[in-house]
């Protein structure tokens, strides 16, 4: 698959055990051989052998940094630690940064790649379902600042994205559910037919059945690629990818990140559907039909008692608010936003 963003076109490779091809792909793309690998600590724990096999004599210099990925460490302090490590190991402009991990690792490593030495080469290797279907593609990088999610960031496209579905096998169920959050978002961005396909395949994807999972990852990436192609810098159309996210980000902050991003997205999608109905945009029977997909996962999500006033205040502060107004993506049915 190819992402044709206006700043850069790049391929997305999807398959099982594709990680073994990484050294070869670095050569094929004529990328720098001074390699700085940022790897999620859990991925390193579960997949040490695979990560070790990446270090070959084809690379001039390799430094592997273990990163404890969570919303609290997705911050400026971690960014500074990455810069310090790059400087200490004498990395310069001819650096290739590889992020191996979930959305948090990809977002922060991408931010470091886009700012260190005014931008060095970058590769995304997503290891969560959420990162595979969404965050690794499209070039949004970022960190949290103060109480606002992803407030500081850049648009910075990778050289390529390498999805290796073998990483997904070690994910906890709650992380698969998080990926389903973004997958359901794509179901609403598609059409009724796609929504029904997603609904019928959900159980198989929860079990990570290889064929439907790979197909689902490809479908979501293709959808994201076509939106990014039309509007890389989120001037207009790309905002549809924020469906459910104004609620989700506010819930995450209000819950002090005790809820995971993907779980908050599922709640945010339910809120977006209810708001669409409340505003008269979505009819009664459509609400009943289309809310069934996120509600199917309700037993998998625990939400501590939350303060609605606080959620509202956080939403007003959200970066997508303009002129003191909070904006939401709403829909009448899948594909009609
Ligand atoms: N840049 C974008 O376009 C974009 C889009 C959507 C979400 N995001 C961001 O992505 C983040 C969420 O990403 P996420 O859900 O991947 O979270 P994450 O990166 O925190 O990963 C979730 C958990 O899974 C673990 N993990 C990762 N890979 C694993 C594996 N293969 N086996 C076992 N455990 C593994 C991690 O250590 C972590 O504990 C949020 O910060 C969100 O803002 C960014």
Coordinates of C-alpha atoms and ligand atoms in Angstrom, one line a residue:
X1 CA 0.0 0.0 0.0
X2 CA 1.1 3.5 -0.7
X3 CA 0.4 6.7 1.3
X4 CA 0.6 9.6 -1.1
X5 CA 0.8 12.6 1.2
X6 CA 1.6 16.0 -0.3
X7 CA 4.9 16.3 1.6
X8 CA 6.0 12.7 0.8
X9 CA 4.8 9.3 -0.6
X10 CA 5.8 6.2 1.2
X11 CA 4.8 2.5 1.4
X12 CA 3.1 0.6 4.1
X13 CA 4.2 -3.1 4.3
X14 CA 1.7 -5.4 6.0
X15 CA 2.3 -9.1 6.7
X16 CA 3.3 -11.8 9.2
X17 CA 6.9 -11.8 10.3
X18 CA 7.7 -8.8 8.1
X19 CA 10.2 -7.5 10.7
X20 CA 12.8 -9.9 9.3
X21 CA 12.8 -7.8 6.2
X22 CA 13.6 -4.6 8.0
X23 CA 17.4 -4.5 7.4
X24 CA 16.8 -5.3 3.7
X25 CA 14.2 -2.6 3.4
X26 CA 16.5 -0.1 4.9
X27 CA 19.0 -0.9 2.1
X28 CA 16.3 -0.9 -0.6
X29 CA 15.2 2.6 0.5
X30 CA 18.8 3.7 0.7
X31 CA 18.3 5.0 4.3
X32 CA 21.0 6.0 6.7
X33 CA 22.9 3.3 8.6
X34 CA 23.2 5.2 11.9
X35 CA 20.2 3.7 13.6
X36 CA 18.5 4.7 16.8
X37 CA 15.8 2.2 17.8
X38 CA 13.2 3.3 20.3
X39 CA 11.4 0.2 21.5
X40 CA 8.5 -0.2 23.9
X41 CA 9.7 -2.0 27.0
X42 CA 7.0 -4.7 26.8
X43 CA 7.8 -5.4 23.1
X44 CA 11.4 -5.8 24.1
X45 CA 10.4 -8.2 26.8
X46 CA 8.2 -10.3 24.6
X47 CA 10.1 -10.1 21.4
X48 CA 13.8 -9.7 22.4
X49 CA 15.0 -12.3 19.8
X50 CA 13.2 -10.5 16.9
X51 CA 14.6 -7.1 18.0
X52 CA 18.1 -8.5 18.4
X53 CA 18.0 -10.0 14.9
X54 CA 17.6 -6.5 13.5
X55 CA 21.0 -5.5 14.5
X56 CA 23.2 -6.6 11.6
X57 CA 26.5 -5.7 10.2
X58 CA 24.6 -3.8 7.5
X59 CA 24.2 -1.0 10.0
X60 CA 27.0 1.3 10.8
X61 CA 25.9 2.2 14.3
X62 CA 22.9 0.9 16.3
X63 CA 21.7 2.1 19.7
X64 CA 18.5 0.6 21.2
X65 CA 16.6 2.6 23.8
X66 CA 13.9 1.0 25.9
X67 CA 10.9 3.2 26.4
X68 CA 8.3 2.8 29.1
X69 CA 5.2 3.9 27.1
X70 CA 2.3 5.5 28.9
X71 CA 0.5 8.8 28.6
X72 CA 2.5 10.2 31.5
X73 CA 5.8 9.5 29.9
X74 CA 4.6 10.8 26.6
X75 CA 6.1 14.1 27.5
X76 CA 8.9 16.7 27.1
X77 CA 11.1 15.0 29.8
X78 CA 11.2 11.8 27.8
X79 CA 11.9 13.8 24.6
X80 CA 14.9 15.5 26.3
X81 CA 16.2 12.1 27.4
X82 CA 16.0 10.9 23.8
X83 CA 17.9 14.0 22.6
X84 CA 20.5 13.5 25.3
X85 CA 21.0 9.9 24.3
X86 CA 21.3 10.8 20.6
X87 CA 23.9 13.5 21.4
X88 CA 25.8 11.2 23.8
X89 CA 26.1 8.6 21.1
X90 CA 27.1 11.2 18.5
X91 CA 24.2 10.9 16.2
X92 CA 24.0 13.6 13.6
X93 CA 21.8 14.5 10.7
X94 CA 22.4 11.2 9.0
X95 CA 20.3 9.3 11.6
X96 CA 17.5 6.8 11.1
X97 CA 15.1 6.6 14.0
X98 CA 13.0 3.4 14.2
X99 CA 9.9 3.3 16.5
X100 CA 8.9 -0.2 17.5
X101 CA 5.8 -0.1 19.7
X102 CA 2.3 1.2 20.1
X103 CA 0.9 4.6 19.3
X104 CA 2.6 6.3 22.2
X105 CA 6.1 5.1 21.1
X106 CA 5.4 6.0 17.5
X107 CA 4.1 9.5 18.4
X108 CA 7.0 10.4 20.6
X109 CA 9.7 8.8 18.5
X110 CA 8.2 10.5 15.5
X111 CA 8.3 13.8 17.3
X112 CA 11.9 13.3 18.2
X113 CA 12.8 12.4 14.6
X114 CA 11.0 15.5 13.3
X115 CA 12.8 17.9 15.6
X116 CA 16.3 16.4 16.1
X117 CA 18.8 18.1 13.8
X118 CA 15.8 19.7 12.0
X119 CA 14.5 16.3 11.1
X120 CA 16.0 12.9 10.6
X121 CA 14.8 9.8 8.8
X122 CA 12.1 7.8 10.6
X123 CA 10.4 4.3 10.3
X124 CA 7.3 3.2 12.1
X125 CA 6.9 -0.4 13.2
X126 CA 3.6 -0.6 15.0
X127 CA 3.1 -3.4 17.5
X128 CA -0.4 -2.8 18.8
X129 CA -3.6 -3.2 16.8
X130 CA -4.4 0.5 17.4
X131 CA -1.0 1.6 16.0
X132 CA -1.3 -0.8 13.1
X133 CA -4.7 0.4 11.9
X134 CA -4.3 4.0 12.7
X135 CA -1.5 5.9 14.5
X136 CA 1.5 4.6 12.5
X137 CA 0.1 6.1 9.2
X138 CA -0.5 9.7 8.4
X139 CA 2.5 11.5 10.0
X140 CA 1.0 13.0 13.1
X141 CA 3.6 13.0 15.9
X142 CA 3.2 14.4 19.4
X143 CA 3.5 14.5 23.1
X144 CA 1.1 15.6 25.9
X145 CA 1.7 18.9 27.6
X146 CA 0.2 20.0 30.9
X147 CA -3.2 18.5 30.9
X148 CA -3.7 18.5 27.2
X149 CA -3.3 15.5 25.0
X150 CA -1.0 15.7 22.0
X151 CA -0.7 19.5 22.4
X152 CA 2.8 19.7 21.1
X153 CA 3.6 17.9 17.8
X154 CA 4.4 18.0 14.2
X155 CA 3.3 16.5 10.9
X156 CA 6.2 14.3 9.8
X157 CA 5.8 11.4 7.5
X158 CA 8.0 8.2 7.9
X159 CA 10.2 6.7 5.2
X160 CA 7.9 3.6 5.4
X161 CA 5.6 1.8 7.8
X162 CA 6.2 -1.9 8.5
X163 CA 3.3 -3.8 10.1
X164 CA 4.2 -7.2 11.4
X165 CA 1.1 -9.0 12.7
X166 CA 3.2 -11.5 14.6
X167 CA 3.8 -8.8 17.3
X168 CA 0.0 -8.6 18.0
X169 CA 0.0 -12.1 19.5
X170 CA 1.4 -10.9 22.8
X171 CA -1.2 -8.1 23.3
X172 CA -3.4 -8.2 26.3
X173 CA -7.2 -8.4 25.5
X174 CA -7.6 -4.8 26.7
X175 CA -5.1 -3.6 24.1
X176 CA -7.0 -5.5 21.3
X177 CA -10.2 -3.7 22.5
X178 CA -8.3 -0.4 22.2
X179 CA -7.5 -1.2 18.6
X180 CA -11.1 -2.1 18.0
X181 CA -12.0 1.5 19.1
X182 CA -10.2 3.0 16.1
X183 CA -11.5 0.2 13.9
X184 CA -15.1 1.0 14.8
X185 CA -14.3 4.7 14.0
X186 CA -13.3 3.6 10.5
X187 CA -16.6 1.6 10.3
X188 CA -18.5 4.8 10.8
X189 CA -16.3 6.6 8.3
X190 CA -17.0 4.0 5.6
X191 CA -20.5 3.1 4.7
X192 CA -23.3 0.8 5.8
X193 CA -21.8 -2.2 3.9
X194 CA -18.5 -1.7 5.6
X195 CA -20.1 -1.2 9.0
X196 CA -21.9 -4.6 8.6
X197 CA -18.7 -6.3 7.5
X198 CA -16.9 -4.9 10.5
X199 CA -19.7 -5.9 12.8
X200 CA -19.7 -9.5 11.5
X201 CA -15.9 -9.8 11.8
X202 CA -15.4 -8.2 15.2
X203 CA -15.3 -11.4 17.2
X204 CA -12.7 -13.0 14.8
X205 CA -10.6 -9.9 15.1
X206 CA -10.8 -10.0 18.9
X207 CA -9.2 -13.4 18.6
X208 CA -6.7 -12.0 16.1
X209 CA -7.7 -14.6 13.4
X210 CA -5.0 -13.9 10.8
X211 CA -7.0 -13.4 7.6
X212 CA -9.7 -11.0 8.8
X213 CA -7.2 -9.2 11.0
X214 CA -4.8 -8.5 8.2
X215 CA -7.7 -7.5 5.9
X216 CA -9.1 -5.2 8.5
X217 CA -5.6 -3.5 9.0
X218 CA -5.3 -3.0 5.3
X219 CA -8.8 -1.6 5.0
X220 CA -8.3 0.9 7.8
X221 CA -4.8 2.0 6.5
X222 CA -6.3 2.4 3.0
X223 CA -9.1 4.6 4.4
X224 CA -6.6 6.7 6.4
X225 CA -4.2 7.0 3.5
X226 CA -7.0 8.4 1.2
X227 CA -7.9 11.0 3.8
X228 CA -4.3 12.0 4.4
X229 CA -3.7 12.2 0.7
X230 CA -6.6 14.7 0.4
X231 CA -5.7 16.7 3.5
X232 CA -2.4 16.0 5.1
X233 CA -2.3 19.0 7.4
X234 CA -5.9 18.7 8.7
X235 CA -7.1 21.8 7.0
X236 CA -10.6 20.2 6.5
X237 CA -11.4 16.7 5.6
X238 CA -8.8 15.1 7.9
X239 CA -10.9 16.3 10.9
X240 CA -13.3 13.4 10.3
X241 CA -10.6 11.2 11.7
X242 CA -11.3 12.9 15.1
X243 CA -14.7 11.3 15.2
X244 CA -15.4 10.6 18.9
X245 CA -12.0 12.0 19.9
X246 CA -13.1 15.3 21.4
X247 CA -15.0 13.3 24.0
X248 CA -12.2 10.7 24.2
X249 CA -9.4 13.1 24.9
X250 CA -11.4 14.9 27.6
X251 CA -12.4 11.6 29.3
X252 CA -8.7 10.5 29.3
X253 CA -7.6 13.7 31.0
X254 CA -10.5 13.7 33.4
X255 CA -9.7 10.1 34.4
X256 CA -6.0 11.1 34.8
X257 CA -5.2 8.5 32.1
X258 CA -6.5 5.6 34.1
X259 CA -8.5 4.7 31.0
X260 CA -6.7 3.8 27.8
X261 CA -6.9 5.9 24.7
X262 CA -8.7 3.2 22.6
X263 CA -11.2 2.5 25.4
X264 CA -11.9 6.3 25.7
X265 CA -12.4 6.3 21.9
X266 CA -15.1 3.7 22.2
X267 CA -16.9 5.8 24.8
X268 CA -16.3 8.9 22.7
X269 CA -17.9 7.2 19.7
X270 CA -21.0 6.3 21.7
X271 CA -21.1 10.0 22.9
X272 CA -20.7 11.2 19.3
X273 CA -23.6 9.0 18.1
X274 CA -25.8 10.2 21.0
X275 CA -25.0 13.8 20.3
X276 CA -25.7 13.3 16.6
X277 CA -29.1 11.9 17.6
X278 CA -29.7 14.7 20.2
X279 CA -29.0 17.3 17.5
X280 CA -31.5 15.6 15.2
X281 CA -28.8 14.6 12.7
X282 CA -29.2 10.8 13.4
X283 CA -32.6 9.2 13.4
X284 CA -33.9 6.9 16.2
X285 CA -33.6 3.7 14.2
X286 CA -30.1 4.5 13.0
X287 CA -28.9 5.2 16.5
X288 CA -30.2 1.8 17.6
X289 CA -28.6 0.1 14.6
X290 CA -25.2 1.8 14.7
X291 CA -24.6 2.1 18.4
X292 CA -24.7 -1.7 18.8
X293 CA -21.1 -2.1 17.7
X294 CA -19.4 -0.1 20.4
X295 CA -22.0 -1.3 23.0
X296 CA -20.9 -4.9 22.2
X297 CA -17.6 -4.0 23.9
X298 CA -19.1 -2.3 27.0
X299 CA -18.2 -5.1 29.4
X300 CA -14.6 -4.7 28.4
X301 CA -14.4 -1.1 29.5
X302 CA -14.4 0.2 33.1
X303 CA -14.9 3.9 33.6
X304 CA -14.5 5.3 37.1
X305 CA -17.1 7.7 38.1
X306 CA -16.5 10.8 36.2
X307 CA -17.1 14.5 36.7
X308 CA -19.1 15.7 33.7
X309 CA -18.4 19.4 34.4
X310 CA -14.6 18.7 34.3
X311 CA -15.0 16.8 31.0
X312 CA -16.7 19.8 29.6
X313 CA -14.0 22.1 30.8
X314 CA -11.3 19.9 29.3
X315 CA -13.2 19.9 26.0
X316 CA -13.3 23.7 25.9
X317 CA -9.5 23.6 26.3
X318 CA -9.0 21.0 23.6
X319 CA -6.9 22.2 20.7
X320 CA -9.7 21.5 18.2
X321 CA -11.8 24.2 19.9
X322 CA -12.0 27.3 17.8
X323 CA -13.4 30.8 18.7
X324 CA -14.2 29.4 22.2
X325 CA -16.4 26.7 20.6
X326 CA -15.9 23.0 20.9
X327 CA -16.3 21.2 17.6
X328 CA -17.5 17.7 17.1
X329 CA -17.6 15.4 14.1
X330 CA -21.2 14.1 13.9
X331 CA -22.9 11.7 11.5
X332 CA -26.4 10.7 10.3
X333 CA -25.1 7.3 9.2
X334 CA -21.8 5.7 8.3
X335 CA -20.1 7.7 5.7
X336 CA -22.4 10.7 6.0
X337 CA -20.6 13.1 8.4
Ligands
LIG1 N1 -0.5 9.8 15.5 C1 -1.8 9.5 15.3 O1 -2.3 9.7 14.2 C2 -2.5 8.8 16.4 C3 -3.8 8.2 16.1 C4 -4.4 7.5 17.1 C5 -3.9 7.4 18.4 N2 -2.7 8.0 18.7 C6 -2.0 7.9 20.0 O2 -1.7 6.5 20.2 C7 -1.6 6.3 21.6 C8 -2.3 5.0 22.0 O3 -1.6 4.0 21.3 P1 -1.7 2.4 21.8 O4 -3.1 2.1 22.1 O5 -0.9 1.6 20.8 O6 -1.0 2.6 23.2 P2 0.5 2.2 23.8 O7 1.6 2.7 22.9 O8 0.5 2.7 25.2 O9 0.5 0.6 23.8 C9 -0.4 0.0 24.7 C10 0.3 -1.0 25.6 O10 0.6 -2.2 24.9 C11 2.0 -2.5 25.2 N3 2.4 -3.2 23.9 C12 2.7 -2.6 22.7 N4 3.0 -3.5 21.8 C13 2.8 -4.7 22.4 C14 2.9 -6.1 22.0 N5 3.2 -6.4 20.7 N6 2.7 -7.1 22.9 C15 2.4 -6.8 24.2 N7 2.3 -5.5 24.7 C16 2.5 -4.5 23.8 C17 2.6 -1.2 25.5 O11 3.8 -1.4 26.3 C18 1.5 -0.5 26.3 O12 1.5 -0.9 27.6 C19 -2.3 7.5 22.3 O13 -1.4 8.3 22.9 C20 -2.9 8.3 21.1 O14 -3.0 9.7 21.4 C21 -2.0 8.7 17.7

